[in-house]
């Protein structure tokens, strides 16, 4: 039976006694509204550990003032049923007041890798992410924490935080789970209407196109960016937030493709901001 815990104190007590009894804990941090991508993270957690903990918390501090915190999709009942079906042991679903009682004065800020991509279009976003993830690590005391490559920069930032702060936690990245037609699964896909859903395919299509161009020998970043931009904008309802081609480790801009590059996209489709990415090894 899965146990649902709402308070930090109970969670810490449960996780401490599990650790003391020799169990290995995997944590899957989420904002809920589960799709198959989330469930895949839980499956990997099951494979790698004895105990799977899933947190469900729509974290207000990682949303900007004009972003979708209020309207972010939520369905706790259905999420808990899905997690239970995946043999999750503990679900941690705190309230905002439980996580942020109001007298907190501490934030975690990772420097360089947050200065690119979503860090530019969403100021403060990654401080919110790293702070809540560090809190969740201290609450669930995991040996392993599992994140999706869909949020590639987030994974990079969390790896950096864990390394820099000597967190004794293995960070595991899981490849992006996609709909059969290639759209990266995301809770935000539920915002899309029928026409927008078609246009949303332009993200994955343009990543395929970028990869083809690289394979054909194109090495000029601006040419790939132009081609990607044209493909996306040929779909109605799309507006580009960024198209970035950068070093897959440092996330620093490149002019010429070399070694392992990240093609990262953030595109508004109607009012919905979608992201996707592809890592391409330059042969
Ligand atoms: P979210 O609830 O959107 O904050 O996502 C929770 C975790 O699931 C994060 O580590 C995400 O990177 C991961 N995730 C979200 N979508 C996908 C996907 N399509 N495939 C794999 N992992 C995903």
PDB file of C-alpha atoms and ligand atoms in Angstrom:
ATOM      1  CA  UNK A   1       0.000   0.000   0.000  1.00  0.00           C
ATOM      2  CA  UNK A   2       1.240   3.451  -0.879  1.00  0.00           C
ATOM      3  CA  UNK A   3       1.309   5.923   1.989  1.00  0.00           C
ATOM      4  CA  UNK A   4       0.416   9.563   1.355  1.00  0.00           C
ATOM      5  CA  UNK A   5       2.240  12.048   3.578  1.00  0.00           C
ATOM      6  CA  UNK A   6       1.492  15.766   3.770  1.00  0.00           C
ATOM      7  CA  UNK A   7       3.934  16.985   6.393  1.00  0.00           C
ATOM      8  CA  UNK A   8       7.693  17.387   6.400  1.00  0.00           C
ATOM      9  CA  UNK A   9       8.089  15.979   9.912  1.00  0.00           C
ATOM     10  CA  UNK A  10       6.308  12.702   9.119  1.00  0.00           C
ATOM     11  CA  UNK A  11       8.155  12.354   5.839  1.00  0.00           C
ATOM     12  CA  UNK A  12      11.543  12.817   7.495  1.00  0.00           C
ATOM     13  CA  UNK A  13      10.648  10.282  10.173  1.00  0.00           C
ATOM     14  CA  UNK A  14       9.515   7.682   7.606  1.00  0.00           C
ATOM     15  CA  UNK A  15      12.559   8.164   5.408  1.00  0.00           C
ATOM     16  CA  UNK A  16      14.960   8.107   8.336  1.00  0.00           C
ATOM     17  CA  UNK A  17      13.651   4.768   9.567  1.00  0.00           C
ATOM     18  CA  UNK A  18      13.734   3.337   6.034  1.00  0.00           C
ATOM     19  CA  UNK A  19      17.369   4.398   5.753  1.00  0.00           C
ATOM     20  CA  UNK A  20      18.182   2.926   9.147  1.00  0.00           C
ATOM     21  CA  UNK A  21      16.666  -0.384   8.065  1.00  0.00           C
ATOM     22  CA  UNK A  22      19.089  -0.424   5.131  1.00  0.00           C
ATOM     23  CA  UNK A  23      16.663   0.532   2.347  1.00  0.00           C
ATOM     24  CA  UNK A  24      17.796   2.537  -0.660  1.00  0.00           C
ATOM     25  CA  UNK A  25      15.444   5.402  -1.447  1.00  0.00           C
ATOM     26  CA  UNK A  26      14.771   6.876  -4.898  1.00  0.00           C
ATOM     27  CA  UNK A  27      13.024  10.242  -5.101  1.00  0.00           C
ATOM     28  CA  UNK A  28      11.054  11.432  -8.126  1.00  0.00           C
ATOM     29  CA  UNK A  29      10.251  15.142  -7.702  1.00  0.00           C
ATOM     30  CA  UNK A  30       7.225  16.271  -9.749  1.00  0.00           C
ATOM     31  CA  UNK A  31       4.570  18.946 -10.030  1.00  0.00           C
ATOM     32  CA  UNK A  32       1.913  16.284 -10.628  1.00  0.00           C
ATOM     33  CA  UNK A  33      -0.693  15.902 -13.400  1.00  0.00           C
ATOM     34  CA  UNK A  34       1.021  12.700 -14.346  1.00  0.00           C
ATOM     35  CA  UNK A  35       1.661  11.489 -17.866  1.00  0.00           C
ATOM     36  CA  UNK A  36       3.674   8.487 -19.073  1.00  0.00           C
ATOM     37  CA  UNK A  37       6.938  10.452 -18.755  1.00  0.00           C
ATOM     38  CA  UNK A  38       6.409  10.849 -15.006  1.00  0.00           C
ATOM     39  CA  UNK A  39       5.460   7.172 -14.724  1.00  0.00           C
ATOM     40  CA  UNK A  40       8.635   6.184 -16.547  1.00  0.00           C
ATOM     41  CA  UNK A  41      10.684   8.061 -13.930  1.00  0.00           C
ATOM     42  CA  UNK A  42       8.881   6.059 -11.233  1.00  0.00           C
ATOM     43  CA  UNK A  43       9.598   2.809 -13.098  1.00  0.00           C
ATOM     44  CA  UNK A  44      13.305   3.630 -13.260  1.00  0.00           C
ATOM     45  CA  UNK A  45      13.194   4.514  -9.555  1.00  0.00           C
ATOM     46  CA  UNK A  46      11.709   1.082  -8.863  1.00  0.00           C
ATOM     47  CA  UNK A  47      14.535  -0.570 -10.818  1.00  0.00           C
ATOM     48  CA  UNK A  48      17.280   1.319  -9.023  1.00  0.00           C
ATOM     49  CA  UNK A  49      16.108   1.243  -5.407  1.00  0.00           C
ATOM     50  CA  UNK A  50      14.078  -0.476  -2.687  1.00  0.00           C
ATOM     51  CA  UNK A  51      11.758   2.418  -1.937  1.00  0.00           C
ATOM     52  CA  UNK A  52      10.241   4.861  -4.420  1.00  0.00           C
ATOM     53  CA  UNK A  53       9.164   8.258  -3.123  1.00  0.00           C
ATOM     54  CA  UNK A  54       7.269  10.643  -5.394  1.00  0.00           C
ATOM     55  CA  UNK A  55       6.728  14.249  -4.449  1.00  0.00           C
ATOM     56  CA  UNK A  56       3.792  16.147  -5.901  1.00  0.00           C
ATOM     57  CA  UNK A  57       4.126  19.866  -5.365  1.00  0.00           C
ATOM     58  CA  UNK A  58       3.389  22.741  -7.721  1.00  0.00           C
ATOM     59  CA  UNK A  59       6.207  24.946  -6.512  1.00  0.00           C
ATOM     60  CA  UNK A  60       5.171  28.631  -6.551  1.00  0.00           C
ATOM     61  CA  UNK A  61       8.748  29.938  -6.305  1.00  0.00           C
ATOM     62  CA  UNK A  62       9.721  28.608  -9.719  1.00  0.00           C
ATOM     63  CA  UNK A  63       6.918  30.477 -11.504  1.00  0.00           C
ATOM     64  CA  UNK A  64       7.318  34.091 -12.607  1.00  0.00           C
ATOM     65  CA  UNK A  65       4.626  36.698 -11.806  1.00  0.00           C
ATOM     66  CA  UNK A  66       3.057  36.401 -15.276  1.00  0.00           C
ATOM     67  CA  UNK A  67       3.336  32.654 -15.527  1.00  0.00           C
ATOM     68  CA  UNK A  68       0.806  29.879 -15.056  1.00  0.00           C
ATOM     69  CA  UNK A  69       1.121  28.960 -11.355  1.00  0.00           C
ATOM     70  CA  UNK A  70      -2.612  29.453 -10.695  1.00  0.00           C
ATOM     71  CA  UNK A  71      -3.809  27.666 -13.808  1.00  0.00           C
ATOM     72  CA  UNK A  72      -1.187  24.883 -13.781  1.00  0.00           C
ATOM     73  CA  UNK A  73      -3.137  21.615 -14.184  1.00  0.00           C
ATOM     74  CA  UNK A  74      -3.691  19.658 -10.982  1.00  0.00           C
ATOM     75  CA  UNK A  75      -5.416  16.343 -10.262  1.00  0.00           C
ATOM     76  CA  UNK A  76      -4.210  14.922  -6.967  1.00  0.00           C
ATOM     77  CA  UNK A  77      -6.693  12.050  -6.803  1.00  0.00           C
ATOM     78  CA  UNK A  78      -5.814  10.714 -10.219  1.00  0.00           C
ATOM     79  CA  UNK A  79      -2.071  11.221  -9.590  1.00  0.00           C
ATOM     80  CA  UNK A  80      -2.200   9.218  -6.366  1.00  0.00           C
ATOM     81  CA  UNK A  81      -4.062   6.394  -8.129  1.00  0.00           C
ATOM     82  CA  UNK A  82      -1.467   6.323 -10.939  1.00  0.00           C
ATOM     83  CA  UNK A  83       1.453   6.371  -8.495  1.00  0.00           C
ATOM     84  CA  UNK A  84      -0.078   3.560  -6.439  1.00  0.00           C
ATOM     85  CA  UNK A  85      -0.481   1.491  -9.602  1.00  0.00           C
ATOM     86  CA  UNK A  86       3.233   1.958 -10.280  1.00  0.00           C
ATOM     87  CA  UNK A  87       4.067   0.556  -6.834  1.00  0.00           C
ATOM     88  CA  UNK A  88       5.241   3.851  -5.417  1.00  0.00           C
ATOM     89  CA  UNK A  89       5.822   3.440  -1.672  1.00  0.00           C
ATOM     90  CA  UNK A  90       5.447   6.997  -0.434  1.00  0.00           C
ATOM     91  CA  UNK A  91       3.783  10.024  -1.999  1.00  0.00           C
ATOM     92  CA  UNK A  92       4.722  13.372  -0.495  1.00  0.00           C
ATOM     93  CA  UNK A  93       2.092  16.021  -1.211  1.00  0.00           C
ATOM     94  CA  UNK A  94       2.687  19.063   0.999  1.00  0.00           C
ATOM     95  CA  UNK A  95       0.762  22.342   0.955  1.00  0.00           C
ATOM     96  CA  UNK A  96       2.483  25.597  -0.021  1.00  0.00           C
ATOM     97  CA  UNK A  97       2.359  26.694   3.640  1.00  0.00           C
ATOM     98  CA  UNK A  98       4.021  23.486   4.754  1.00  0.00           C
ATOM     99  CA  UNK A  99       6.914  24.029   2.329  1.00  0.00           C
ATOM    100  CA  UNK A 100       7.146  27.822   2.768  1.00  0.00           C
ATOM    101  CA  UNK A 101       5.988  28.818   6.261  1.00  0.00           C
ATOM    102  CA  UNK A 102       6.890  32.450   5.568  1.00  0.00           C
ATOM    103  CA  UNK A 103      10.034  33.004   7.612  1.00  0.00           C
ATOM    104  CA  UNK A 104      12.427  31.395   5.168  1.00  0.00           C
ATOM    105  CA  UNK A 105      15.545  33.412   4.278  1.00  0.00           C
ATOM    106  CA  UNK A 106      17.588  30.920   2.286  1.00  0.00           C
ATOM    107  CA  UNK A 107      17.828  30.301  -1.440  1.00  0.00           C
ATOM    108  CA  UNK A 108      20.103  28.143  -3.506  1.00  0.00           C
ATOM    109  CA  UNK A 109      21.538  29.761  -6.599  1.00  0.00           C
ATOM    110  CA  UNK A 110      23.619  27.924  -9.155  1.00  0.00           C
ATOM    111  CA  UNK A 111      25.658  30.429 -11.142  1.00  0.00           C
ATOM    112  CA  UNK A 112      26.822  29.849 -14.693  1.00  0.00           C
ATOM    113  CA  UNK A 113      24.588  27.131 -16.097  1.00  0.00           C
ATOM    114  CA  UNK A 114      21.483  29.080 -15.075  1.00  0.00           C
ATOM    115  CA  UNK A 115      22.534  32.083 -17.170  1.00  0.00           C
ATOM    116  CA  UNK A 116      21.386  30.583 -20.475  1.00  0.00           C
ATOM    117  CA  UNK A 117      18.224  29.257 -22.141  1.00  0.00           C
ATOM    118  CA  UNK A 118      15.262  29.231 -19.723  1.00  0.00           C
ATOM    119  CA  UNK A 119      17.353  31.133 -17.163  1.00  0.00           C
ATOM    120  CA  UNK A 120      17.154  34.159 -19.468  1.00  0.00           C
ATOM    121  CA  UNK A 121      13.464  33.944 -20.323  1.00  0.00           C
ATOM    122  CA  UNK A 122      12.385  32.942 -16.797  1.00  0.00           C
ATOM    123  CA  UNK A 123      14.362  35.071 -14.308  1.00  0.00           C
ATOM    124  CA  UNK A 124      14.552  33.450 -10.884  1.00  0.00           C
ATOM    125  CA  UNK A 125      13.082  30.183 -12.151  1.00  0.00           C
ATOM    126  CA  UNK A 126      16.112  28.035 -11.404  1.00  0.00           C
ATOM    127  CA  UNK A 127      16.602  29.531  -7.935  1.00  0.00           C
ATOM    128  CA  UNK A 128      13.082  28.315  -7.222  1.00  0.00           C
ATOM    129  CA  UNK A 129      13.871  24.898  -8.651  1.00  0.00           C
ATOM    130  CA  UNK A 130      17.176  24.353  -6.837  1.00  0.00           C
ATOM    131  CA  UNK A 131      15.811  25.603  -3.541  1.00  0.00           C
ATOM    132  CA  UNK A 132      12.768  23.343  -3.621  1.00  0.00           C
ATOM    133  CA  UNK A 133      14.772  20.342  -4.829  1.00  0.00           C
ATOM    134  CA  UNK A 134      17.337  20.841  -2.040  1.00  0.00           C
ATOM    135  CA  UNK A 135      14.452  20.995   0.448  1.00  0.00           C
ATOM    136  CA  UNK A 136      12.942  17.817  -1.011  1.00  0.00           C
ATOM    137  CA  UNK A 137      16.339  16.110  -0.726  1.00  0.00           C
ATOM    138  CA  UNK A 138      16.503  17.031   2.958  1.00  0.00           C
ATOM    139  CA  UNK A 139      12.931  15.872   3.480  1.00  0.00           C
ATOM    140  CA  UNK A 140      13.009  12.529   1.612  1.00  0.00           C
ATOM    141  CA  UNK A 141      16.701  11.767   2.229  1.00  0.00           C
ATOM    142  CA  UNK A 142      17.087   9.882  -1.061  1.00  0.00           C
ATOM    143  CA  UNK A 143      20.112   7.918  -2.242  1.00  0.00           C
ATOM    144  CA  UNK A 144      19.018   8.500  -5.834  1.00  0.00           C
ATOM    145  CA  UNK A 145      16.984  11.293  -7.431  1.00  0.00           C
ATOM    146  CA  UNK A 146      15.441  10.942 -10.866  1.00  0.00           C
ATOM    147  CA  UNK A 147      14.811  13.723 -13.378  1.00  0.00           C
ATOM    148  CA  UNK A 148      13.768  13.913 -17.029  1.00  0.00           C
ATOM    149  CA  UNK A 149      16.029  15.024 -19.861  1.00  0.00           C
ATOM    150  CA  UNK A 150      13.007  16.862 -21.232  1.00  0.00           C
ATOM    151  CA  UNK A 151      14.010  19.621 -18.795  1.00  0.00           C
ATOM    152  CA  UNK A 152      17.635  19.361 -19.852  1.00  0.00           C
ATOM    153  CA  UNK A 153      18.818  22.585 -18.263  1.00  0.00           C
ATOM    154  CA  UNK A 154      17.063  21.713 -15.008  1.00  0.00           C
ATOM    155  CA  UNK A 155      18.902  18.376 -14.946  1.00  0.00           C
ATOM    156  CA  UNK A 156      22.212  20.148 -15.641  1.00  0.00           C
ATOM    157  CA  UNK A 157      21.565  22.696 -12.886  1.00  0.00           C
ATOM    158  CA  UNK A 158      20.630  20.013 -10.360  1.00  0.00           C
ATOM    159  CA  UNK A 159      23.700  17.919 -11.189  1.00  0.00           C
ATOM    160  CA  UNK A 160      25.796  21.051 -10.633  1.00  0.00           C
ATOM    161  CA  UNK A 161      24.109  21.830  -7.297  1.00  0.00           C
ATOM    162  CA  UNK A 162      24.536  18.255  -6.058  1.00  0.00           C
ATOM    163  CA  UNK A 163      28.208  18.247  -7.025  1.00  0.00           C
ATOM    164  CA  UNK A 164      29.025  21.707  -5.693  1.00  0.00           C
ATOM    165  CA  UNK A 165      27.262  21.134  -2.369  1.00  0.00           C
ATOM    166  CA  UNK A 166      28.607  17.572  -1.950  1.00  0.00           C
ATOM    167  CA  UNK A 167      25.126  16.109  -1.804  1.00  0.00           C
ATOM    168  CA  UNK A 168      25.540  12.370  -1.451  1.00  0.00           C
ATOM    169  CA  UNK A 169      22.792  11.642  -3.967  1.00  0.00           C
ATOM    170  CA  UNK A 170      23.073  10.013  -7.375  1.00  0.00           C
ATOM    171  CA  UNK A 171      21.301  12.139  -9.959  1.00  0.00           C
ATOM    172  CA  UNK A 172      19.775  10.027 -12.734  1.00  0.00           C
ATOM    173  CA  UNK A 173      18.545  11.492 -16.035  1.00  0.00           C
ATOM    174  CA  UNK A 174      15.828   9.745 -18.041  1.00  0.00           C
ATOM    175  CA  UNK A 175      15.310  10.217 -21.817  1.00  0.00           C
ATOM    176  CA  UNK A 176      12.267  12.198 -22.900  1.00  0.00           C
ATOM    177  CA  UNK A 177       9.065  10.215 -23.215  1.00  0.00           C
ATOM    178  CA  UNK A 178       7.065  11.175 -26.322  1.00  0.00           C
ATOM    179  CA  UNK A 179       3.583  10.775 -27.743  1.00  0.00           C
ATOM    180  CA  UNK A 180       3.480   8.372 -30.719  1.00  0.00           C
ATOM    181  CA  UNK A 181       3.667  11.367 -33.085  1.00  0.00           C
ATOM    182  CA  UNK A 182       6.810  12.717 -31.397  1.00  0.00           C
ATOM    183  CA  UNK A 183       5.425  15.454 -29.125  1.00  0.00           C
ATOM    184  CA  UNK A 184       7.334  15.457 -25.833  1.00  0.00           C
ATOM    185  CA  UNK A 185       4.934  14.619 -23.030  1.00  0.00           C
ATOM    186  CA  UNK A 186       4.242  17.529 -20.716  1.00  0.00           C
ATOM    187  CA  UNK A 187       1.534  18.419 -18.240  1.00  0.00           C
ATOM    188  CA  UNK A 188       1.224  21.698 -20.171  1.00  0.00           C
ATOM    189  CA  UNK A 189       0.168  19.841 -23.357  1.00  0.00           C
ATOM    190  CA  UNK A 190      -3.301  19.777 -21.748  1.00  0.00           C
ATOM    191  CA  UNK A 191      -3.558  23.523 -22.500  1.00  0.00           C
ATOM    192  CA  UNK A 192      -3.359  22.945 -26.275  1.00  0.00           C
ATOM    193  CA  UNK A 193      -6.452  23.027 -28.494  1.00  0.00           C
ATOM    194  CA  UNK A 194      -6.685  20.808 -31.595  1.00  0.00           C
ATOM    195  CA  UNK A 195      -4.937  23.242 -33.974  1.00  0.00           C
ATOM    196  CA  UNK A 196      -2.228  24.095 -31.456  1.00  0.00           C
ATOM    197  CA  UNK A 197      -1.621  20.412 -30.810  1.00  0.00           C
ATOM    198  CA  UNK A 198      -0.727  20.036 -34.518  1.00  0.00           C
ATOM    199  CA  UNK A 199       1.574  23.067 -34.435  1.00  0.00           C
ATOM    200  CA  UNK A 200       3.257  21.721 -31.303  1.00  0.00           C
ATOM    201  CA  UNK A 201       4.719  18.921 -33.442  1.00  0.00           C
ATOM    202  CA  UNK A 202       6.960  21.544 -35.040  1.00  0.00           C
ATOM    203  CA  UNK A 203       9.323  21.363 -32.053  1.00  0.00           C
ATOM    204  CA  UNK A 204      10.264  17.718 -32.479  1.00  0.00           C
ATOM    205  CA  UNK A 205      10.174  17.999 -36.279  1.00  0.00           C
ATOM    206  CA  UNK A 206      12.629  20.882 -36.192  1.00  0.00           C
ATOM    207  CA  UNK A 207      14.950  18.920 -33.889  1.00  0.00           C
ATOM    208  CA  UNK A 208      14.875  16.056 -36.429  1.00  0.00           C
ATOM    209  CA  UNK A 209      15.675  18.610 -39.125  1.00  0.00           C
ATOM    210  CA  UNK A 210      18.574  20.070 -37.121  1.00  0.00           C
ATOM    211  CA  UNK A 211      19.972  16.587 -36.600  1.00  0.00           C
ATOM    212  CA  UNK A 212      19.673  15.811 -40.333  1.00  0.00           C
ATOM    213  CA  UNK A 213      21.532  19.016 -41.199  1.00  0.00           C
ATOM    214  CA  UNK A 214      24.328  18.090 -38.768  1.00  0.00           C
ATOM    215  CA  UNK A 215      24.542  14.614 -40.284  1.00  0.00           C
ATOM    216  CA  UNK A 216      24.791  16.184 -43.750  1.00  0.00           C
ATOM    217  CA  UNK A 217      27.839  18.094 -42.515  1.00  0.00           C
ATOM    218  CA  UNK A 218      26.426  21.525 -41.639  1.00  0.00           C
ATOM    219  CA  UNK A 219      28.575  23.060 -38.902  1.00  0.00           C
ATOM    220  CA  UNK A 220      27.403  26.698 -38.868  1.00  0.00           C
ATOM    221  CA  UNK A 221      25.153  27.328 -35.877  1.00  0.00           C
ATOM    222  CA  UNK A 222      23.358  30.284 -37.482  1.00  0.00           C
ATOM    223  CA  UNK A 223      22.354  28.208 -40.492  1.00  0.00           C
ATOM    224  CA  UNK A 224      20.862  25.490 -38.352  1.00  0.00           C
ATOM    225  CA  UNK A 225      19.107  28.067 -36.209  1.00  0.00           C
ATOM    226  CA  UNK A 226      17.622  29.741 -39.287  1.00  0.00           C
ATOM    227  CA  UNK A 227      16.380  26.435 -40.664  1.00  0.00           C
ATOM    228  CA  UNK A 228      14.838  25.456 -37.327  1.00  0.00           C
ATOM    229  CA  UNK A 229      13.199  28.858 -36.972  1.00  0.00           C
ATOM    230  CA  UNK A 230      11.704  28.729 -40.473  1.00  0.00           C
ATOM    231  CA  UNK A 231      10.293  25.263 -39.884  1.00  0.00           C
ATOM    232  CA  UNK A 232       8.689  26.227 -36.579  1.00  0.00           C
ATOM    233  CA  UNK A 233       7.257  29.504 -37.879  1.00  0.00           C
ATOM    234  CA  UNK A 234       5.741  27.728 -40.885  1.00  0.00           C
ATOM    235  CA  UNK A 235       3.251  26.307 -38.362  1.00  0.00           C
ATOM    236  CA  UNK A 236       0.404  28.584 -37.248  1.00  0.00           C
ATOM    237  CA  UNK A 237       0.105  29.900 -33.654  1.00  0.00           C
ATOM    238  CA  UNK A 238       3.859  29.593 -32.988  1.00  0.00           C
ATOM    239  CA  UNK A 239       6.170  32.256 -31.524  1.00  0.00           C
ATOM    240  CA  UNK A 240       9.790  31.574 -30.684  1.00  0.00           C
ATOM    241  CA  UNK A 241      11.086  32.235 -27.197  1.00  0.00           C
ATOM    242  CA  UNK A 242      14.530  30.826 -27.990  1.00  0.00           C
ATOM    243  CA  UNK A 243      16.333  28.482 -30.329  1.00  0.00           C
ATOM    244  CA  UNK A 244      19.711  27.748 -28.891  1.00  0.00           C
ATOM    245  CA  UNK A 245      22.565  25.599 -30.016  1.00  0.00           C
ATOM    246  CA  UNK A 246      25.122  25.275 -27.283  1.00  0.00           C
ATOM    247  CA  UNK A 247      27.704  23.123 -25.576  1.00  0.00           C
ATOM    248  CA  UNK A 248      25.774  20.253 -23.966  1.00  0.00           C
ATOM    249  CA  UNK A 249      27.760  20.490 -20.710  1.00  0.00           C
ATOM    250  CA  UNK A 250      28.347  24.205 -20.090  1.00  0.00           C
ATOM    251  CA  UNK A 251      25.264  25.387 -22.067  1.00  0.00           C
ATOM    252  CA  UNK A 252      27.445  28.156 -23.491  1.00  0.00           C
ATOM    253  CA  UNK A 253      26.645  29.427 -26.997  1.00  0.00           C
ATOM    254  CA  UNK A 254      28.574  28.031 -29.923  1.00  0.00           C
ATOM    255  CA  UNK A 255      29.220  29.469 -33.365  1.00  0.00           C
ATOM    256  CA  UNK A 256      30.467  26.262 -34.896  1.00  0.00           C
ATOM    257  CA  UNK A 257      29.227  22.812 -34.029  1.00  0.00           C
ATOM    258  CA  UNK A 258      31.728  20.625 -32.239  1.00  0.00           C
ATOM    259  CA  UNK A 259      31.778  17.551 -30.002  1.00  0.00           C
ATOM    260  CA  UNK A 260      28.421  17.203 -28.283  1.00  0.00           C
ATOM    261  CA  UNK A 261      25.878  19.953 -28.816  1.00  0.00           C
ATOM    262  CA  UNK A 262      22.488  20.667 -27.338  1.00  0.00           C
ATOM    263  CA  UNK A 263      19.749  22.052 -29.544  1.00  0.00           C
ATOM    264  CA  UNK A 264      17.252  23.557 -27.125  1.00  0.00           C
ATOM    265  CA  UNK A 265      13.914  25.121 -28.008  1.00  0.00           C
ATOM    266  CA  UNK A 266      11.304  27.114 -26.163  1.00  0.00           C
ATOM    267  CA  UNK A 267       8.288  27.950 -28.296  1.00  0.00           C
ATOM    268  CA  UNK A 268       4.953  29.483 -27.490  1.00  0.00           C
ATOM    269  CA  UNK A 269       2.127  27.652 -29.194  1.00  0.00           C
ATOM    270  CA  UNK A 270      -0.898  29.847 -28.644  1.00  0.00           C
ATOM    271  CA  UNK A 271      -0.512  30.823 -24.985  1.00  0.00           C
ATOM    272  CA  UNK A 272       1.329  27.641 -24.033  1.00  0.00           C
ATOM    273  CA  UNK A 273       5.102  27.697 -23.646  1.00  0.00           C
ATOM    274  CA  UNK A 274       6.633  24.380 -24.669  1.00  0.00           C
ATOM    275  CA  UNK A 275      10.248  23.228 -24.484  1.00  0.00           C
ATOM    276  CA  UNK A 276      12.122  20.402 -26.162  1.00  0.00           C
ATOM    277  CA  UNK A 277      15.744  19.537 -26.869  1.00  0.00           C
ATOM    278  CA  UNK A 278      18.085  17.134 -28.590  1.00  0.00           C
ATOM    279  CA  UNK A 279      21.698  16.253 -27.877  1.00  0.00           C
ATOM    280  CA  UNK A 280      23.649  15.672 -31.070  1.00  0.00           C
ATOM    281  CA  UNK A 281      27.116  14.177 -31.234  1.00  0.00           C
ATOM    282  CA  UNK A 282      29.202  15.700 -33.973  1.00  0.00           C
ATOM    283  CA  UNK A 283      31.113  12.866 -35.639  1.00  0.00           C
TER     284      UNK A 283
HETATM  285  P1  LIG B   1       7.158  18.222 -13.906  1.00  0.00           P
HETATM  286  O1  LIG B   1       6.038  17.608 -13.139  1.00  0.00           O
HETATM  287  O2  LIG B   1       6.775  18.686 -15.268  1.00  0.00           O
HETATM  288  O3  LIG B   1       7.928  19.242 -13.090  1.00  0.00           O
HETATM  289  O4  LIG B   1       8.182  17.060 -14.181  1.00  0.00           O
HETATM  290  C1  LIG B   1       8.644  16.226 -13.149  1.00  0.00           C
HETATM  291  C2  LIG B   1       9.815  15.411 -13.660  1.00  0.00           C
HETATM  292  O5  LIG B   1       9.383  14.661 -14.799  1.00  0.00           O
HETATM  293  C3  LIG B   1      10.981  16.282 -14.147  1.00  0.00           C
HETATM  294  O6  LIG B   1      12.205  15.651 -13.800  1.00  0.00           O
HETATM  295  C4  LIG B   1      10.787  16.302 -15.627  1.00  0.00           C
HETATM  296  O7  LIG B   1      11.985  16.512 -16.358  1.00  0.00           O
HETATM  297  C5  LIG B   1      10.254  14.913 -15.873  1.00  0.00           C
HETATM  298  N1  LIG B   1       9.513  14.865 -17.136  1.00  0.00           N
HETATM  299  C6  LIG B   1       8.537  15.711 -17.560  1.00  0.00           C
HETATM  300  N2  LIG B   1       8.126  15.382 -18.793  1.00  0.00           N
HETATM  301  C7  LIG B   1       8.864  14.309 -19.165  1.00  0.00           C
HETATM  302  C8  LIG B   1       8.913  13.489 -20.335  1.00  0.00           C
HETATM  303  N3  LIG B   1       8.132  13.730 -21.381  1.00  0.00           N
HETATM  304  N4  LIG B   1       9.792  12.469 -20.370  1.00  0.00           N
HETATM  305  C9  LIG B   1      10.614  12.230 -19.312  1.00  0.00           C
HETATM  306  N5  LIG B   1      10.606  12.945 -18.166  1.00  0.00           N
HETATM  307  C10 LIG B   1       9.750  13.971 -18.099  1.00  0.00           C
END
